[in-house]
Short mmCIF file of C-alpha atoms in Angstrom, two decimals:
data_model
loop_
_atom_site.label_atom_id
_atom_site.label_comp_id
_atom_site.label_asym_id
_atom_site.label_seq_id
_atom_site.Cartn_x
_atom_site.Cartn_y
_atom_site.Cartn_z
CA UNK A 25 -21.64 20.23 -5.62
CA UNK A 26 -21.20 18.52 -2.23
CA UNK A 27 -19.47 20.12 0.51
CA UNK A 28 -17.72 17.83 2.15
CA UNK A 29 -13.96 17.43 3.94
CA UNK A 30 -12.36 14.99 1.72
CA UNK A 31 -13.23 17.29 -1.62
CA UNK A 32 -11.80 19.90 0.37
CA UNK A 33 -8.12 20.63 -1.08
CA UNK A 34 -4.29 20.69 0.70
CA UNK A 35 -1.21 21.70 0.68
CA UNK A 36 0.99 18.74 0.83
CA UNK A 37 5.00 17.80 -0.02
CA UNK A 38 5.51 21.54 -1.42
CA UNK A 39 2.11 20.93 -3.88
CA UNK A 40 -1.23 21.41 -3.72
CA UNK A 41 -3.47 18.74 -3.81
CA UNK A 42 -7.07 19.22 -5.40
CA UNK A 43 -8.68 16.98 -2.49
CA UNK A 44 -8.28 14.47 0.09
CA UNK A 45 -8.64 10.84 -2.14
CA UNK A 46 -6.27 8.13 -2.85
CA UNK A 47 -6.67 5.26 -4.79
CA UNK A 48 -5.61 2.61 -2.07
CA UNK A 49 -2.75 -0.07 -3.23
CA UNK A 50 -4.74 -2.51 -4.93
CA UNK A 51 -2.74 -5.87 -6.24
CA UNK A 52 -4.48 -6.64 -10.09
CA UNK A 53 -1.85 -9.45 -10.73
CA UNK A 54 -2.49 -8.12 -14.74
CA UNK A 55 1.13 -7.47 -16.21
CA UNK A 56 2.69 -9.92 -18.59
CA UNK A 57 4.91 -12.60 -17.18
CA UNK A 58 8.25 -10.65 -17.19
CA UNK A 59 6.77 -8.41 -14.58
CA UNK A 60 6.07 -5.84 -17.74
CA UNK A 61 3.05 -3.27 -17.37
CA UNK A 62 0.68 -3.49 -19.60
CA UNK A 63 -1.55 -1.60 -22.01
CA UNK A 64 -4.49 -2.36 -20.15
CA UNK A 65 -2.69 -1.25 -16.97
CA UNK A 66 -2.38 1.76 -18.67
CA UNK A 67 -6.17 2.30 -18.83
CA UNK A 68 -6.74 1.13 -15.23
CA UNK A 69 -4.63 3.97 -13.55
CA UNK A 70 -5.81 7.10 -16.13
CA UNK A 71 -9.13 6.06 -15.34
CA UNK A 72 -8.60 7.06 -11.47
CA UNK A 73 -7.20 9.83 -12.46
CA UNK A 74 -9.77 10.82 -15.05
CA UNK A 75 -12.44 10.24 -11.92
CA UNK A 76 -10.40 12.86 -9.96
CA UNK A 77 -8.68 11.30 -7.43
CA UNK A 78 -5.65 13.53 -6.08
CA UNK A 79 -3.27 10.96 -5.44
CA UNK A 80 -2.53 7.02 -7.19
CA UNK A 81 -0.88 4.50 -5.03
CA UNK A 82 -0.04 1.58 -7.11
CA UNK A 83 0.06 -1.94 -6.69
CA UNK A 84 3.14 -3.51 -4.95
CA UNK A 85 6.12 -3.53 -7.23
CA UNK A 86 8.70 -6.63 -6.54
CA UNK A 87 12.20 -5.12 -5.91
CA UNK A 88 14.66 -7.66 -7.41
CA UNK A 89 14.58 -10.37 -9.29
CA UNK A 90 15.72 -12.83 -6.41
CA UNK A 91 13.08 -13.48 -3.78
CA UNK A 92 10.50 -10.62 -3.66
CA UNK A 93 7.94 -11.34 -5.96
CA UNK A 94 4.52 -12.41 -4.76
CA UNK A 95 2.59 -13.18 -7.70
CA UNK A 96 2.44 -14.62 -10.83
CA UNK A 97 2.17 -11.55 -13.36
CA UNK A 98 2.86 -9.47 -10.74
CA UNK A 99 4.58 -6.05 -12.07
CA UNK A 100 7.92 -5.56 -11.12
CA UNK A 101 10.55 -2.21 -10.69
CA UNK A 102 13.94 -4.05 -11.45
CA UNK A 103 14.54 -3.66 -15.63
CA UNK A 104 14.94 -1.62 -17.78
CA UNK A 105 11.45 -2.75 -19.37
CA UNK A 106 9.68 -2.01 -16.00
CA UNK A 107 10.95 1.32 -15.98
CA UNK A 108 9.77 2.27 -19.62
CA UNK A 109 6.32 0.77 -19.12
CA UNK A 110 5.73 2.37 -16.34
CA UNK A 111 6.58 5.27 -17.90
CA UNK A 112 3.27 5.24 -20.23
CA UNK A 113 0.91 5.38 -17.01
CA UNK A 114 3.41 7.94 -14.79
CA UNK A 115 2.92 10.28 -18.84
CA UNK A 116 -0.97 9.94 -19.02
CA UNK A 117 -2.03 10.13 -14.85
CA UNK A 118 0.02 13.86 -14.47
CA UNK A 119 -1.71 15.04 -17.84
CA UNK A 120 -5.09 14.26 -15.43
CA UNK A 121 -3.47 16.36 -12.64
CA UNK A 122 -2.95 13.79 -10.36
CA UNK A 123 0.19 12.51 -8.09
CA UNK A 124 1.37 8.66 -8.92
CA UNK A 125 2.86 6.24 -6.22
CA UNK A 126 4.71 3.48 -7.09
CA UNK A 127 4.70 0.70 -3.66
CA UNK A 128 7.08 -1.47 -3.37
CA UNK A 129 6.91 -4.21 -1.77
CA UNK A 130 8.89 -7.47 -0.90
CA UNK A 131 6.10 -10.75 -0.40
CA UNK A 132 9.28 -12.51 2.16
CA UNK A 133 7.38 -15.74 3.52
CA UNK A 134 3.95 -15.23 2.42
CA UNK A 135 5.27 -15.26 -2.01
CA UNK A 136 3.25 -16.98 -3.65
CA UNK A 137 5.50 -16.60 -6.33
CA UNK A 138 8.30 -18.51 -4.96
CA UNK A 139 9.32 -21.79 -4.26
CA UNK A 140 11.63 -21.28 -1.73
CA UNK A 141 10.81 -18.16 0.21
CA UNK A 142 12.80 -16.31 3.15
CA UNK A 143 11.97 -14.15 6.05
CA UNK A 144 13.32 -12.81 9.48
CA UNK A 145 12.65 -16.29 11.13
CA UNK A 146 11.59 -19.89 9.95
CA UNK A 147 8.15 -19.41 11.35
CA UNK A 148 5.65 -20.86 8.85
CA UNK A 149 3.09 -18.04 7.84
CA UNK A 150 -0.81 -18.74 9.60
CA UNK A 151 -3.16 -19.43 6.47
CA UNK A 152 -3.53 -20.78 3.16
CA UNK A 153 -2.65 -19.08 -0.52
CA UNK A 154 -4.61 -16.64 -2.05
CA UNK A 155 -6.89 -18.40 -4.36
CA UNK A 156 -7.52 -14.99 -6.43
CA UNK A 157 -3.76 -14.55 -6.79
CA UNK A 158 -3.34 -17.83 -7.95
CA UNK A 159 -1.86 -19.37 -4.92
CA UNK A 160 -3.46 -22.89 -3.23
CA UNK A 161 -2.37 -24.46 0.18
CA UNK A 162 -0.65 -23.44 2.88
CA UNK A 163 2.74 -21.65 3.23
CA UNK A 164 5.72 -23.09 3.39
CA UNK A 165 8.82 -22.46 5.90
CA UNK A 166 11.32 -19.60 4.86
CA UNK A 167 14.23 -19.97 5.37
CA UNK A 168 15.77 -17.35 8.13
CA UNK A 169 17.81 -14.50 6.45
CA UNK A 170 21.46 -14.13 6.79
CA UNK A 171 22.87 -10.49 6.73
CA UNK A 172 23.92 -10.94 3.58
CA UNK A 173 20.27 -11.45 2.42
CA UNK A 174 19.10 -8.37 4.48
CA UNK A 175 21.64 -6.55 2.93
CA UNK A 176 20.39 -7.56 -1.18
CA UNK A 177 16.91 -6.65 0.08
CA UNK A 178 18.04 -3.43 1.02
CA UNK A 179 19.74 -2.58 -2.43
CA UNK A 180 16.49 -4.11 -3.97
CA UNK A 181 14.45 -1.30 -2.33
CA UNK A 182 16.64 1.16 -2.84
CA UNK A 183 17.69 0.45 -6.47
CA UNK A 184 13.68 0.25 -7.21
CA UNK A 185 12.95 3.47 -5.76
CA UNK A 186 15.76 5.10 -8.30
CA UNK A 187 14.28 3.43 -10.94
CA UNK A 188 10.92 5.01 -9.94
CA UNK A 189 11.95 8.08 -10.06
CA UNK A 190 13.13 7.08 -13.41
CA UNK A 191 10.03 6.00 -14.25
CA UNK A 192 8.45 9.48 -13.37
CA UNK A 193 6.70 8.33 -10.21
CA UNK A 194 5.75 11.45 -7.68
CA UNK A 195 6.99 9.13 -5.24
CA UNK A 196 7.46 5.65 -4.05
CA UNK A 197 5.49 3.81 -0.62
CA UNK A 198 7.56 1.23 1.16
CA UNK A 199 5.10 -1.69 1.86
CA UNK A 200 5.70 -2.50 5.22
CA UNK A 201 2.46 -3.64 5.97
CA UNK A 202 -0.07 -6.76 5.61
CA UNK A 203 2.07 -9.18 6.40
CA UNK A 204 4.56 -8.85 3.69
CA UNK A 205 8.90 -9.38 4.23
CA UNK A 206 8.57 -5.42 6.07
CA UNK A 207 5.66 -6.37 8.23
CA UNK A 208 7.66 -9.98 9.32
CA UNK A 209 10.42 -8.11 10.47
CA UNK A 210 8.06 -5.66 12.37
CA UNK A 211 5.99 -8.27 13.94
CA UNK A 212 7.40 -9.93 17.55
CA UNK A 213 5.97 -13.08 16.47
CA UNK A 214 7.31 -13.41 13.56
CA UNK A 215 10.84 -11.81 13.94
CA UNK A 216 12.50 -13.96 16.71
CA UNK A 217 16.06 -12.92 15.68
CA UNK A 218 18.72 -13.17 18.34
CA UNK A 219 20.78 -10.48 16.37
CA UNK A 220 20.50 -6.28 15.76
CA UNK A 221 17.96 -7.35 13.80
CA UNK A 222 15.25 -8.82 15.96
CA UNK A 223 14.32 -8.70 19.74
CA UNK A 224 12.98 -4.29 20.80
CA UNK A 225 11.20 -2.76 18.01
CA UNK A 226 14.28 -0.65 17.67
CA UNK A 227 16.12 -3.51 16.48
CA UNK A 228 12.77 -4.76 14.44
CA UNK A 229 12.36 -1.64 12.72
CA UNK A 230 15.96 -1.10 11.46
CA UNK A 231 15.44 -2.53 8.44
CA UNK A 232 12.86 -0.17 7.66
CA UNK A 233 14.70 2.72 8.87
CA UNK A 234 17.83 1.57 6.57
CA UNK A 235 15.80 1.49 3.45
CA UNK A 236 14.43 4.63 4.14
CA UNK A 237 17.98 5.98 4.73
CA UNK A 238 19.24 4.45 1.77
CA UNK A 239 16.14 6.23 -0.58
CA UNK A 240 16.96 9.45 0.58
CA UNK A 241 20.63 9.52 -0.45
CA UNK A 242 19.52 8.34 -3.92
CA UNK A 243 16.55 10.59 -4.54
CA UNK A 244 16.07 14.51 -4.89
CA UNK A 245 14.46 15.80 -2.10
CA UNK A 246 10.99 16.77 -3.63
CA UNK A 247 10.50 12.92 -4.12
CA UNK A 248 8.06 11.68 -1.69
CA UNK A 249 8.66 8.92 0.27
CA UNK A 250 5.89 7.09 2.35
CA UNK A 251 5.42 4.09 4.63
CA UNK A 252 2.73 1.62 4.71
CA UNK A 253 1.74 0.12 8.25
CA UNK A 254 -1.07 -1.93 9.61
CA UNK A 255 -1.52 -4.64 12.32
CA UNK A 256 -4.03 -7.12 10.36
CA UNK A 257 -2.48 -9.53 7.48
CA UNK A 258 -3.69 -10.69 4.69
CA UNK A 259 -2.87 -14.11 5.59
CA UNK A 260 -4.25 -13.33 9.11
CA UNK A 261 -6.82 -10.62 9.18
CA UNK A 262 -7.12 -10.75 12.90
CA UNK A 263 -3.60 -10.50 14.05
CA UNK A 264 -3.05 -7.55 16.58
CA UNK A 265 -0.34 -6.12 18.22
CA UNK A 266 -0.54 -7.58 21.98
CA UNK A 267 0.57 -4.77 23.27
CA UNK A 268 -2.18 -2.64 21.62
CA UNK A 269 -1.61 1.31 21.85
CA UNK A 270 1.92 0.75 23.55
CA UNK A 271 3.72 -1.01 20.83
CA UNK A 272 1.73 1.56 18.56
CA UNK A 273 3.14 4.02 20.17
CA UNK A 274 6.73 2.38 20.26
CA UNK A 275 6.88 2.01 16.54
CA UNK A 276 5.96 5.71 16.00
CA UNK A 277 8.86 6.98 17.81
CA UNK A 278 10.64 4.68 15.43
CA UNK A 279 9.01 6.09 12.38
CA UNK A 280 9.29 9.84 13.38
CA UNK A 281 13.23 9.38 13.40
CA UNK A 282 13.26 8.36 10.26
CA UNK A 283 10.72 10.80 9.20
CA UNK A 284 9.37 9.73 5.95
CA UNK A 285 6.92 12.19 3.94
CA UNK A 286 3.98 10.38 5.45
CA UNK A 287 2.45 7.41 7.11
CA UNK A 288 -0.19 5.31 5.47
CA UNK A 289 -2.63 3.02 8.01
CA UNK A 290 -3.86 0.11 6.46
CA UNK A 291 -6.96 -1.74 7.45
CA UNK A 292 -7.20 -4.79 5.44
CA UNK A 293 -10.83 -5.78 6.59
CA UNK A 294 -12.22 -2.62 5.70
CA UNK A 295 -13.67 -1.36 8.82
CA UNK A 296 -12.03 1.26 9.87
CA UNK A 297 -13.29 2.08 13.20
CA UNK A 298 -13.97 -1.47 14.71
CA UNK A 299 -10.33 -2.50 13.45
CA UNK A 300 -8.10 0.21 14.24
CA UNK A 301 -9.27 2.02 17.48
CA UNK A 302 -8.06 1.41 20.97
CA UNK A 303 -10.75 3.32 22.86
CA UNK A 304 -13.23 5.94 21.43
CA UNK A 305 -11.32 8.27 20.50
CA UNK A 306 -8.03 7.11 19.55
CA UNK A 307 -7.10 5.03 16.44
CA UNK A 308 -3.81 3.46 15.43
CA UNK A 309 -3.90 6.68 12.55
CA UNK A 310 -4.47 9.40 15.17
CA UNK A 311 -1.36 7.94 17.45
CA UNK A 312 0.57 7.87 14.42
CA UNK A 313 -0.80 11.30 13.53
CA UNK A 314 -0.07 12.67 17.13
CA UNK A 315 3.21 11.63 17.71
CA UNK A 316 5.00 12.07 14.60
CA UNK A 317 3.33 14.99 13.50
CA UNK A 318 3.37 13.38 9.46
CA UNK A 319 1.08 13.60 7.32
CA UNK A 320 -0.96 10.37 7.47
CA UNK A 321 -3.50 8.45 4.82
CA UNK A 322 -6.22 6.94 6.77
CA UNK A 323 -7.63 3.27 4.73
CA UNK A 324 -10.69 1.23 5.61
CA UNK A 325 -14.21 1.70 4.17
CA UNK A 326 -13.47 5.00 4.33
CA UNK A 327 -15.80 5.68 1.45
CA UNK A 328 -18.80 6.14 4.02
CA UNK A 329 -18.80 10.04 3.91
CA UNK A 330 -19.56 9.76 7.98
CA UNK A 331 -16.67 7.84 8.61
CA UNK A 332 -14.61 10.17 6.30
CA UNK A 333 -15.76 13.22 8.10
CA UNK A 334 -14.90 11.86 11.58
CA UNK A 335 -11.42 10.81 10.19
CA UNK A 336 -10.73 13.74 9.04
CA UNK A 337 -12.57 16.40 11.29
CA UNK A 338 -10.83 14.60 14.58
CA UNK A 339 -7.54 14.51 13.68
CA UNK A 340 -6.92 10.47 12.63
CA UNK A 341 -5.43 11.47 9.15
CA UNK A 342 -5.38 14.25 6.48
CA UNK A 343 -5.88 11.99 3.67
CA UNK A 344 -8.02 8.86 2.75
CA UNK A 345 -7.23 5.91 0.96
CA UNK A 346 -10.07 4.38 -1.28
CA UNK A 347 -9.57 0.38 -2.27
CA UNK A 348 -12.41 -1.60 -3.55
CA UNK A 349 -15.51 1.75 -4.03
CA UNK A 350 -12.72 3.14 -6.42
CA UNK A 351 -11.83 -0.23 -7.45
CA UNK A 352 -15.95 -0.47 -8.56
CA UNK A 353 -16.12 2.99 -9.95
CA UNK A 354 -12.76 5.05 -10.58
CA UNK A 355 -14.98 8.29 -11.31
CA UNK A 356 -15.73 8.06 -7.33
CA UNK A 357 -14.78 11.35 -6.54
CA UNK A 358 -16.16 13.34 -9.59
CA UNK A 359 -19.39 11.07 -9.46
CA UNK A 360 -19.89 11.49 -5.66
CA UNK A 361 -18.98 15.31 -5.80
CA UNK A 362 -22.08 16.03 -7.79
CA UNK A 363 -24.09 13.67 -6.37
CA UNK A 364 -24.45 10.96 -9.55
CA UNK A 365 -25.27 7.29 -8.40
CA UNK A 366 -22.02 5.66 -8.05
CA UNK A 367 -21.38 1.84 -9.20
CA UNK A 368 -21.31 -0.26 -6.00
CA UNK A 369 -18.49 -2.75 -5.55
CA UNK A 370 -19.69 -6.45 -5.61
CA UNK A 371 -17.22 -9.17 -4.34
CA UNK A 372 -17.17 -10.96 -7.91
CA UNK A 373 -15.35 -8.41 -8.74
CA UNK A 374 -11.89 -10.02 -7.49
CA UNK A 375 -13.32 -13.20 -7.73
CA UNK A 376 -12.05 -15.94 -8.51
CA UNK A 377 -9.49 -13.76 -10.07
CA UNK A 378 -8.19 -10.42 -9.29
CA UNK A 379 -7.14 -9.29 -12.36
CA UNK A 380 -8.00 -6.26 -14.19
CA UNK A 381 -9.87 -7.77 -16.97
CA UNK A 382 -11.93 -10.42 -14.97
CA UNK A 383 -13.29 -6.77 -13.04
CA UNK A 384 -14.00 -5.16 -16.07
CA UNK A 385 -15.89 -8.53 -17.43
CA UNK A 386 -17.91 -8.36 -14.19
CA UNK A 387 -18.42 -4.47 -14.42
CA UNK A 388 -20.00 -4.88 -17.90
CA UNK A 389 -22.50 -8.22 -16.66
CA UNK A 390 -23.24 -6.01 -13.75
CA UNK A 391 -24.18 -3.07 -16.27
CA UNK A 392 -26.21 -5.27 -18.88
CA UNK A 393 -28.26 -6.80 -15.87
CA UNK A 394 -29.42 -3.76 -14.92
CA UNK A 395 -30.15 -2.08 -18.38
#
């Protein structure tokens, strides 16, 4: 069996995790149209944790049924129906020993879902629609949020991480990353509010730091409770803070006085070290890592055992988040453990759809060509 850091297990949130993998927040756009998880989602998730990954992060999860869905047959954590079919996966993943996620996230200007979207400011998102998702063209303008919108965001959040713990979740990640209605407020240009709102990332991150707040009056305290960050979008994969280190800096003060139970560093291209360092030695993880002194999941091709060693040996994150390698093969870990060839990920698989089936269709081509 390899010996390697990221099999190596940890004591984390008052449990003990077998090792250092996480199946990285993947949207699969494969529920029914009410937002409904499905039998086949079932499948997806046991089969990470039948690979033995320690901890599941799900999909984004819409909030409420007015303005935060992204996707067409995107799942949702608003009904009672959400709750119970979530339910099935939350039952089978913990018989596999593994902890299960739910994100939740709000898709603000950059839906795809809606026709009329809203965000901090009426700034027209950079980009065109996923094609994969569904979506075609470019974005519309949002219109800006009034308090009282802020304020049904907040109680969608907040009412969809109860109904996660409902669900039997380990835990819930708010999505505040990527571009989505979190990220918008986070973001300078973006967010050019004139109230407490917008304007120092104080103001910018308040709405983060309210949500938060608002979770942890609602939930018991062994619930976990994570945030997702990044500086790259979905919609614009080279955004960066212009400030660089400084504003990362300024929003981990932020975080660590909220303190949630840890900080996840998303780096939507994939490369991990040319999209997230600032010199050498120092990566938007390890500042997070540094200052707030949370535990934080590292994300970005971070399926490269070197690159996993460094991340882990110096100090940029205790655990690792695994997106499209897991995505290709969900026995990753086990497989990779005992050294058994592992199924590489080819980019047909989320194309021209992203769904769970169309991956699996590809999977089994894949197999038959090389049989």
């Amino acid at each position: 069996m390899i010996n390697h850091p990221i099999f190596q297990p940890i004591p984390l949130w008052n449990r003990s995790l077998k090792n250092r993998t996480v199946v990285a927040p993947m949207s699969r756009v494969s529920a029914d149209a009410d937002g409904v998880a499905t039998d086949e989602m079932v499948d997806y998730y046991t089969s990470f944790a039948k690979g033995a990954f320690s901890v599941i992060i799900t999909e984004g999860l819409y909030t409420d049924n007015f303005a935060s869905q992204s996707y067409v047959f995107q799942p949702g954590m608003v009904t009672t129906k959400h709750i119970e079919s979530w339910k099935k996966i939350t039952d089978v993943v913990h018989k596999h020993h593994a902890l299960i996620i739910a994100q939740l996230m709000h898709g603000g200007a950059i839906s795809q879902y809606q026709k009329s979207t809203i965000a901090p400011s009426p700034i027209q998102p950079k980009g065109v629609k996923l094609a994969s998702y569904g979506g075609s063209g470019a974005f519309s303008i949002p219109k800006p949020m009034t308090l009282q919108d802020i304020e049904q965001v907040k109680e969608g959040f907040i009412t969809a991480a109860i109904n996660a713990y409902k669900a039997g979740f380990d835990g819930i990640e708010l999505h505040a990353a990527n571009g989505y209605l979190l990220d918008q407020f986070l973001t300078p240009e973006l967010n050019i509010r004139q109230d407490h709102y917008g304007g120092n990332i104080e103001n910018r991150y308040r709405i983060v730091a309210e949500i938060i707040s608002g979770i942890k009056q609602q939930v018991p305290k062994h619930f976990i409770l994570g945030l997702r960050i990044s500086e790259g979008k979905v919609n614009d994969l080279a955004y960066r803070w212009e400030k660089g280190i400084e504003a990362a800096k300024e929003l981990a003060e932020q975080i660590k006085r909220s303190a949630p139970d840890y900080i996840h560093v998303a780096v939507q291209t994939g490369e991990w070290e040319r999209d997230s360092f600032y010199n050498e030695n120092t990566s938007l993880a390890s500042v997070m890592r540094s200052t707030t002194h949370i535990p934080i999941i590292a994300n970005g091709g971070l399926h490269n055992l070197d690159k996993a060693e460094k991340a882990l040996n110096d100090n940029h994150a205790d655990l690792l988040s695994i997106g499209k390698a897991a995505l290709a093969d969900p026995h990753w870990p086990i497989k990779t453990m005992n050294y058994q060839p592992i199924i590489p990920f080819h980019k047909n698989m989320l194309w021209p759809k992203a769904t769970i089936s169309h991956t699996r269709n590809v999977l089994a081509r894949l197999c038959s060509e090389t049989t």
